[in-house]
PDB file of C-alpha atoms and ligand atoms in Angstrom:
ATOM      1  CA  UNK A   1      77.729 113.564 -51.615  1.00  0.00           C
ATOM      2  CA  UNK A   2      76.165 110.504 -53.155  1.00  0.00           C
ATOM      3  CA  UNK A   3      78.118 108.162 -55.159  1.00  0.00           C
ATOM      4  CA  UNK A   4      77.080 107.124 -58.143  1.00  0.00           C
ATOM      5  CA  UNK A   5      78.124 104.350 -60.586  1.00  0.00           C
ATOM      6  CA  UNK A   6      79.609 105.183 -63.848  1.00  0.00           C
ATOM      7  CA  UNK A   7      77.400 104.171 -66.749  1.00  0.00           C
ATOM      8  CA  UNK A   8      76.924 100.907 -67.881  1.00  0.00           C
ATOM      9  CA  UNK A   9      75.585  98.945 -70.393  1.00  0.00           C
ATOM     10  CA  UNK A  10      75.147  95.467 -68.091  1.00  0.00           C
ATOM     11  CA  UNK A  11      74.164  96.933 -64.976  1.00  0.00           C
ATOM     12  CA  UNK A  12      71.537  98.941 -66.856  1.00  0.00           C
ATOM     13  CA  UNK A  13      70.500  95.795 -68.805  1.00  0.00           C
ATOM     14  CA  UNK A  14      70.144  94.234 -65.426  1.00  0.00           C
ATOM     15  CA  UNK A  15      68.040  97.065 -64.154  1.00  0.00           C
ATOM     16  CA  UNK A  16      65.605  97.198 -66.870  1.00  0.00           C
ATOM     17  CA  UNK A  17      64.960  93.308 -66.519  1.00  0.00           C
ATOM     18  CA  UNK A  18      64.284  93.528 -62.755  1.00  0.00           C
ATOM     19  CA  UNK A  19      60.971  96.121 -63.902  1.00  0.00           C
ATOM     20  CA  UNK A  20      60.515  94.978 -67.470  1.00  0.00           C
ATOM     21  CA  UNK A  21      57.614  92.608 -66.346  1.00  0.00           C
ATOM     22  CA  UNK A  22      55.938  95.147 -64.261  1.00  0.00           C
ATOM     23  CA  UNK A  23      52.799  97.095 -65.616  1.00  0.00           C
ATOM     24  CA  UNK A  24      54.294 100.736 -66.778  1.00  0.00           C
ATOM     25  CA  UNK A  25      58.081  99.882 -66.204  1.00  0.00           C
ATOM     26  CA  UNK A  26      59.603 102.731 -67.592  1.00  0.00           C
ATOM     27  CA  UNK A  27      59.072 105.318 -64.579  1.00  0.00           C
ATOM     28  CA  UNK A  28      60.491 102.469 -62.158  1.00  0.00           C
ATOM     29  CA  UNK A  29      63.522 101.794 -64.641  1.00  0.00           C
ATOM     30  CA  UNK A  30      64.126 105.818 -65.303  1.00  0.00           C
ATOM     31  CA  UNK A  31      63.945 106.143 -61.260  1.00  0.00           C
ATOM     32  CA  UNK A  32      66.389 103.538 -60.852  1.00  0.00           C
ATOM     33  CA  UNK A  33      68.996 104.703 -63.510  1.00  0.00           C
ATOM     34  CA  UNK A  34      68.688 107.928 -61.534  1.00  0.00           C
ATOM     35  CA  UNK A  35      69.812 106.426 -58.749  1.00  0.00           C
ATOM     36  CA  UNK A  36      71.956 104.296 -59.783  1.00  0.00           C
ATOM     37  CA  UNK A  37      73.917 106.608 -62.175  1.00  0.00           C
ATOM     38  CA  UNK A  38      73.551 110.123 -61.223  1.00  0.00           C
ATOM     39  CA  UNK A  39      71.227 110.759 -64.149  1.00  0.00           C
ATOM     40  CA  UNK A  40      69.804 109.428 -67.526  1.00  0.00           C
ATOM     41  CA  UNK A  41      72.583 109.158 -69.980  1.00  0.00           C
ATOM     42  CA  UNK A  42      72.279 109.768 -73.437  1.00  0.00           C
ATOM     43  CA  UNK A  43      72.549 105.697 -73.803  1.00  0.00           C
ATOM     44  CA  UNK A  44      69.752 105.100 -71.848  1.00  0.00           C
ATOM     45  CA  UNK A  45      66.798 106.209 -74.107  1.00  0.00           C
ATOM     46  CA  UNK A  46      68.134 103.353 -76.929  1.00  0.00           C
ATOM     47  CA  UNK A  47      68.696 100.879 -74.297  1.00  0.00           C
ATOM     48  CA  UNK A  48      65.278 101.014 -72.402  1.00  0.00           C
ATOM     49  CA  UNK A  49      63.517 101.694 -76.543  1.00  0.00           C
ATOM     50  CA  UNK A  50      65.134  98.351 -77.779  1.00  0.00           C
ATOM     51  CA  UNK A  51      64.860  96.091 -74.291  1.00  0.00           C
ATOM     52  CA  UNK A  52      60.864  97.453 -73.841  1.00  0.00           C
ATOM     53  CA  UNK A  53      60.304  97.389 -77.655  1.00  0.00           C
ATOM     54  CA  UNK A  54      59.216 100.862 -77.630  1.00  0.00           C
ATOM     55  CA  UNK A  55      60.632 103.951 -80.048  1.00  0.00           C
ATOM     56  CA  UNK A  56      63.596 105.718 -78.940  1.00  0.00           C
ATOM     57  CA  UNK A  57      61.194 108.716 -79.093  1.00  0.00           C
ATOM     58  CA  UNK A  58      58.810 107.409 -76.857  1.00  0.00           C
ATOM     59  CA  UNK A  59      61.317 106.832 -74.230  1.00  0.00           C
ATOM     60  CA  UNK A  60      63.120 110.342 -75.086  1.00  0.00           C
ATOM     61  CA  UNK A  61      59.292 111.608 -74.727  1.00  0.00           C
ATOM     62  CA  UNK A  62      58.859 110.645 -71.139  1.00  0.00           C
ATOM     63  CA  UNK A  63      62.805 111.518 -69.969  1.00  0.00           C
ATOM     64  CA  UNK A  64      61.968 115.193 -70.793  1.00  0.00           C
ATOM     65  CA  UNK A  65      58.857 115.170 -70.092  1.00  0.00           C
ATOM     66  CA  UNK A  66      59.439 114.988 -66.050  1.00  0.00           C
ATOM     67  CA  UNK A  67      61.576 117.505 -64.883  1.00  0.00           C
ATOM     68  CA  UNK A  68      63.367 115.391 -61.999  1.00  0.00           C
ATOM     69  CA  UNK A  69      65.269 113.289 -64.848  1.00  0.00           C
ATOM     70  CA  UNK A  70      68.679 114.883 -65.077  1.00  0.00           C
ATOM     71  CA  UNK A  71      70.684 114.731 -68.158  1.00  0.00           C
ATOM     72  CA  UNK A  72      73.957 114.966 -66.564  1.00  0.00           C
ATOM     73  CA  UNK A  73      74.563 113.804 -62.145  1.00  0.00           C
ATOM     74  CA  UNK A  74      73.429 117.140 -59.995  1.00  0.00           C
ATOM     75  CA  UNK A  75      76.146 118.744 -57.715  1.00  0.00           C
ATOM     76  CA  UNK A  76      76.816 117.816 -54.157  1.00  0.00           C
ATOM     77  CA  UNK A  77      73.718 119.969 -52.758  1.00  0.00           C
ATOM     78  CA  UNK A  78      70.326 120.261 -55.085  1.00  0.00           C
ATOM     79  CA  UNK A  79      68.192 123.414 -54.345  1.00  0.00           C
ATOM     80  CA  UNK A  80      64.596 123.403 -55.397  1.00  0.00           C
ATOM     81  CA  UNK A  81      62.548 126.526 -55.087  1.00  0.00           C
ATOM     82  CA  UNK A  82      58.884 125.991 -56.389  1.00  0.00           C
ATOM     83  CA  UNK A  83      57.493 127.970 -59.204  1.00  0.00           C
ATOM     84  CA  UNK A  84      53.686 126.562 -59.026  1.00  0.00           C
ATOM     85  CA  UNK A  85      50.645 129.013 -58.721  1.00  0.00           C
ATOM     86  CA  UNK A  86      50.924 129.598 -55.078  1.00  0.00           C
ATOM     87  CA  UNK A  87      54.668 130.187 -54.988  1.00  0.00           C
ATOM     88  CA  UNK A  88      54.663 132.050 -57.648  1.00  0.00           C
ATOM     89  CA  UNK A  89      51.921 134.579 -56.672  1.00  0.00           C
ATOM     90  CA  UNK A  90      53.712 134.781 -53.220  1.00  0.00           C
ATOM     91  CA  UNK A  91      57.058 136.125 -55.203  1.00  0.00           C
ATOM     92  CA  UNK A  92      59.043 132.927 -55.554  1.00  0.00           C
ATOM     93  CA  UNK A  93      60.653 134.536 -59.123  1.00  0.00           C
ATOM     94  CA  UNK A  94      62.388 137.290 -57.110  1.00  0.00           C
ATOM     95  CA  UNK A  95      63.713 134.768 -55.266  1.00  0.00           C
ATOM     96  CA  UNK A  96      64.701 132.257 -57.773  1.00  0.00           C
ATOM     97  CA  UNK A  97      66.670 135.626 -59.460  1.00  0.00           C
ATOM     98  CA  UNK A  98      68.243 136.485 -56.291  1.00  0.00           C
ATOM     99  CA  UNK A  99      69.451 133.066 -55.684  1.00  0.00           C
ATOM    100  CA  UNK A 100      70.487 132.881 -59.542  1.00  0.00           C
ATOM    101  CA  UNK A 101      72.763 136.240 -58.905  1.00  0.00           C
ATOM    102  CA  UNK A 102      74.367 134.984 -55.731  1.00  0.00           C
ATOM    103  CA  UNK A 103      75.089 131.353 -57.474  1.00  0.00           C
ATOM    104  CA  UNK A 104      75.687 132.527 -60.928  1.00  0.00           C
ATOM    105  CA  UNK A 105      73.852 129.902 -62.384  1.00  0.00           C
ATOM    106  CA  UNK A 106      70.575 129.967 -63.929  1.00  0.00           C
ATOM    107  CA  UNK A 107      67.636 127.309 -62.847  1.00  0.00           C
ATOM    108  CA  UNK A 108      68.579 124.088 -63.861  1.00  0.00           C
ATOM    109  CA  UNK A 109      72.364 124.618 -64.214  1.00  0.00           C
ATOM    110  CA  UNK A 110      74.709 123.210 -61.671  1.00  0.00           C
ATOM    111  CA  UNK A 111      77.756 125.484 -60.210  1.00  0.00           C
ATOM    112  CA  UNK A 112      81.225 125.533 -61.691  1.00  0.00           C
ATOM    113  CA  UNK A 113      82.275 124.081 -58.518  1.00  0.00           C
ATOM    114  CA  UNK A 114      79.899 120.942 -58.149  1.00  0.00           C
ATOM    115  CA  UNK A 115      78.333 122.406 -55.242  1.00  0.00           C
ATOM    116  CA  UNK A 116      75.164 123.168 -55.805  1.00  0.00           C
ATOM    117  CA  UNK A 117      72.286 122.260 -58.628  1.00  0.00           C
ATOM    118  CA  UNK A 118      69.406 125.106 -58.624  1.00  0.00           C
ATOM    119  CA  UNK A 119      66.469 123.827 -60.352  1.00  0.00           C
ATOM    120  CA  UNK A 120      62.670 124.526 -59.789  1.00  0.00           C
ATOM    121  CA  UNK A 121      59.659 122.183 -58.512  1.00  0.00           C
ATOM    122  CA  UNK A 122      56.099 122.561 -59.579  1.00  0.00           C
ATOM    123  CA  UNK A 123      54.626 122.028 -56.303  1.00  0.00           C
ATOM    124  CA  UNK A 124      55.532 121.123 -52.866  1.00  0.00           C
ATOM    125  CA  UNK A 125      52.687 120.517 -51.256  1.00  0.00           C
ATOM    126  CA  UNK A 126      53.061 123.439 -48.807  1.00  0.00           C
ATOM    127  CA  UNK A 127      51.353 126.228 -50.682  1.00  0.00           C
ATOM    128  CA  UNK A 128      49.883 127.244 -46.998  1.00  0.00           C
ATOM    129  CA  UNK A 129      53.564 128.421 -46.587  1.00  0.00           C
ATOM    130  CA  UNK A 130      54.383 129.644 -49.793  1.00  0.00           C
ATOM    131  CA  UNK A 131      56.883 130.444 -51.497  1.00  0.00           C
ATOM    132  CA  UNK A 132      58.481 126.885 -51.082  1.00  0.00           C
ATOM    133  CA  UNK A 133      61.771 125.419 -51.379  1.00  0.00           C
ATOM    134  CA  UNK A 134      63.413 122.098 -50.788  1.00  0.00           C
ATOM    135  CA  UNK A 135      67.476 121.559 -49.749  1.00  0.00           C
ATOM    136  CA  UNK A 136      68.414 118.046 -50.151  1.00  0.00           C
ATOM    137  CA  UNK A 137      65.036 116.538 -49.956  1.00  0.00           C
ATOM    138  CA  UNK A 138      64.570 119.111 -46.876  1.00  0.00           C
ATOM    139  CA  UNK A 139      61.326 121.753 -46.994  1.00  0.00           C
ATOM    140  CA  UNK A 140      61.460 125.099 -46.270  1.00  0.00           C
ATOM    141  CA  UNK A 141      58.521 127.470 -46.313  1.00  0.00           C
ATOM    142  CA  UNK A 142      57.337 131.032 -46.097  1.00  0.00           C
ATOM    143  CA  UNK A 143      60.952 131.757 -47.996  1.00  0.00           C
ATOM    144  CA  UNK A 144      61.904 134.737 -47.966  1.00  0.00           C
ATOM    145  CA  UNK A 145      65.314 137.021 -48.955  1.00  0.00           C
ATOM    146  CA  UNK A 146      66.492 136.316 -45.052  1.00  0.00           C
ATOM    147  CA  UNK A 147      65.427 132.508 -45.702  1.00  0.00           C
ATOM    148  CA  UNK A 148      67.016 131.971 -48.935  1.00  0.00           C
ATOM    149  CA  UNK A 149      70.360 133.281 -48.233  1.00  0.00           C
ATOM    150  CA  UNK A 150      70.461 131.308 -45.335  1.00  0.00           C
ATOM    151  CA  UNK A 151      70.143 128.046 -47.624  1.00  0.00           C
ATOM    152  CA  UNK A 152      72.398 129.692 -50.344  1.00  0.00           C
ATOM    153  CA  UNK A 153      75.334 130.452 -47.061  1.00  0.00           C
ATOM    154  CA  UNK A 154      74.782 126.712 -45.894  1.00  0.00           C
ATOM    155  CA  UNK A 155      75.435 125.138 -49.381  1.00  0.00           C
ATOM    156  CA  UNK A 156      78.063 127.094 -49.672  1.00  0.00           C
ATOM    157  CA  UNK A 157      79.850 126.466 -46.831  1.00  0.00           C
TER     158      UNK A 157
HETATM  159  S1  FES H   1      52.653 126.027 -55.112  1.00  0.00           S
HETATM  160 FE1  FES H   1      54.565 126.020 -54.166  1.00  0.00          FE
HETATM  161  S2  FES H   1      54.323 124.555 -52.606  1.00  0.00           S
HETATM  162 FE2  FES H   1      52.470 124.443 -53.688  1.00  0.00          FE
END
């Protein structure tokens, strides 16, 4: 399980002025809270708006806009299963409701227990092999019910 740092002000001051000088800093900064907190606190947005003298909805525009920002740190294992064209028109939804049933969580929610985060991807790059899904940065393809109880048992374990 990755450890992250809890938030703070002068470490994320620190961050922002190691990319501030780069051309389009925010994605770099955003990326590094990430992985420096666990996710994009609610502080963050005001912090990166007044240090890159930008509006606090500018920043807020871009945190939501990209669905790998997380609001709050994701559980010890994060499950991705794609929903883009291919995967979807190969029956990735049945999945993604099958796997919602056994976790009892809903895409984008993280178990009661910390285990697992289920979210979705919008492509990953292995259409060929659709329907798609990614375990901890891991690929899977040509998922299936066999295939995606086998990744539900193994975060569970
Ligand atoms: S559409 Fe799912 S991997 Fe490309």
């Amino acid at each position: 399980m990755p450890l992250f740092e809890p938030w703070n002000v002068d470490r994320a001051s620190a961050i922002i002025a190691e990319f501030r000088d780069r051309e389009g800093p925010m994605l770099p900064i955003l990326h590094a809270f990430q992985d420096t907190f666990g996710c994009i606190p609610e502080d963050a947005a005001p912090l990166i708006a007044d240090k890159l003298n930008l509006s606090r909805a500018e920043v807020h525009g871009v945190i939501t806009f990209y669905h790998d920002f997380r609001r709050k740190p994701a559980g010890q294992h994060v499950l991705k299963v794609c929903r883009a064209e291919a995967c979807q028109s190969m029956g990735c939804d049945a999945l993604i409701a099958r796997a919602e049933t056994k976790l009892g969580v809903s895409l984008g929610e993280t178990t009661a227990d910390g285990r697992v985060t289920f979210e979705s991807v919008y492509c990953l790059g292995l259409c060929a092999t659709a329907p798609s899904a990614m375990l901890d940065g891991r690929v899977v393809g040509r998922l299936n019910e066999r295939r995606i109880d086998a990744l539900l048992a193994e975060v569970q374990r």
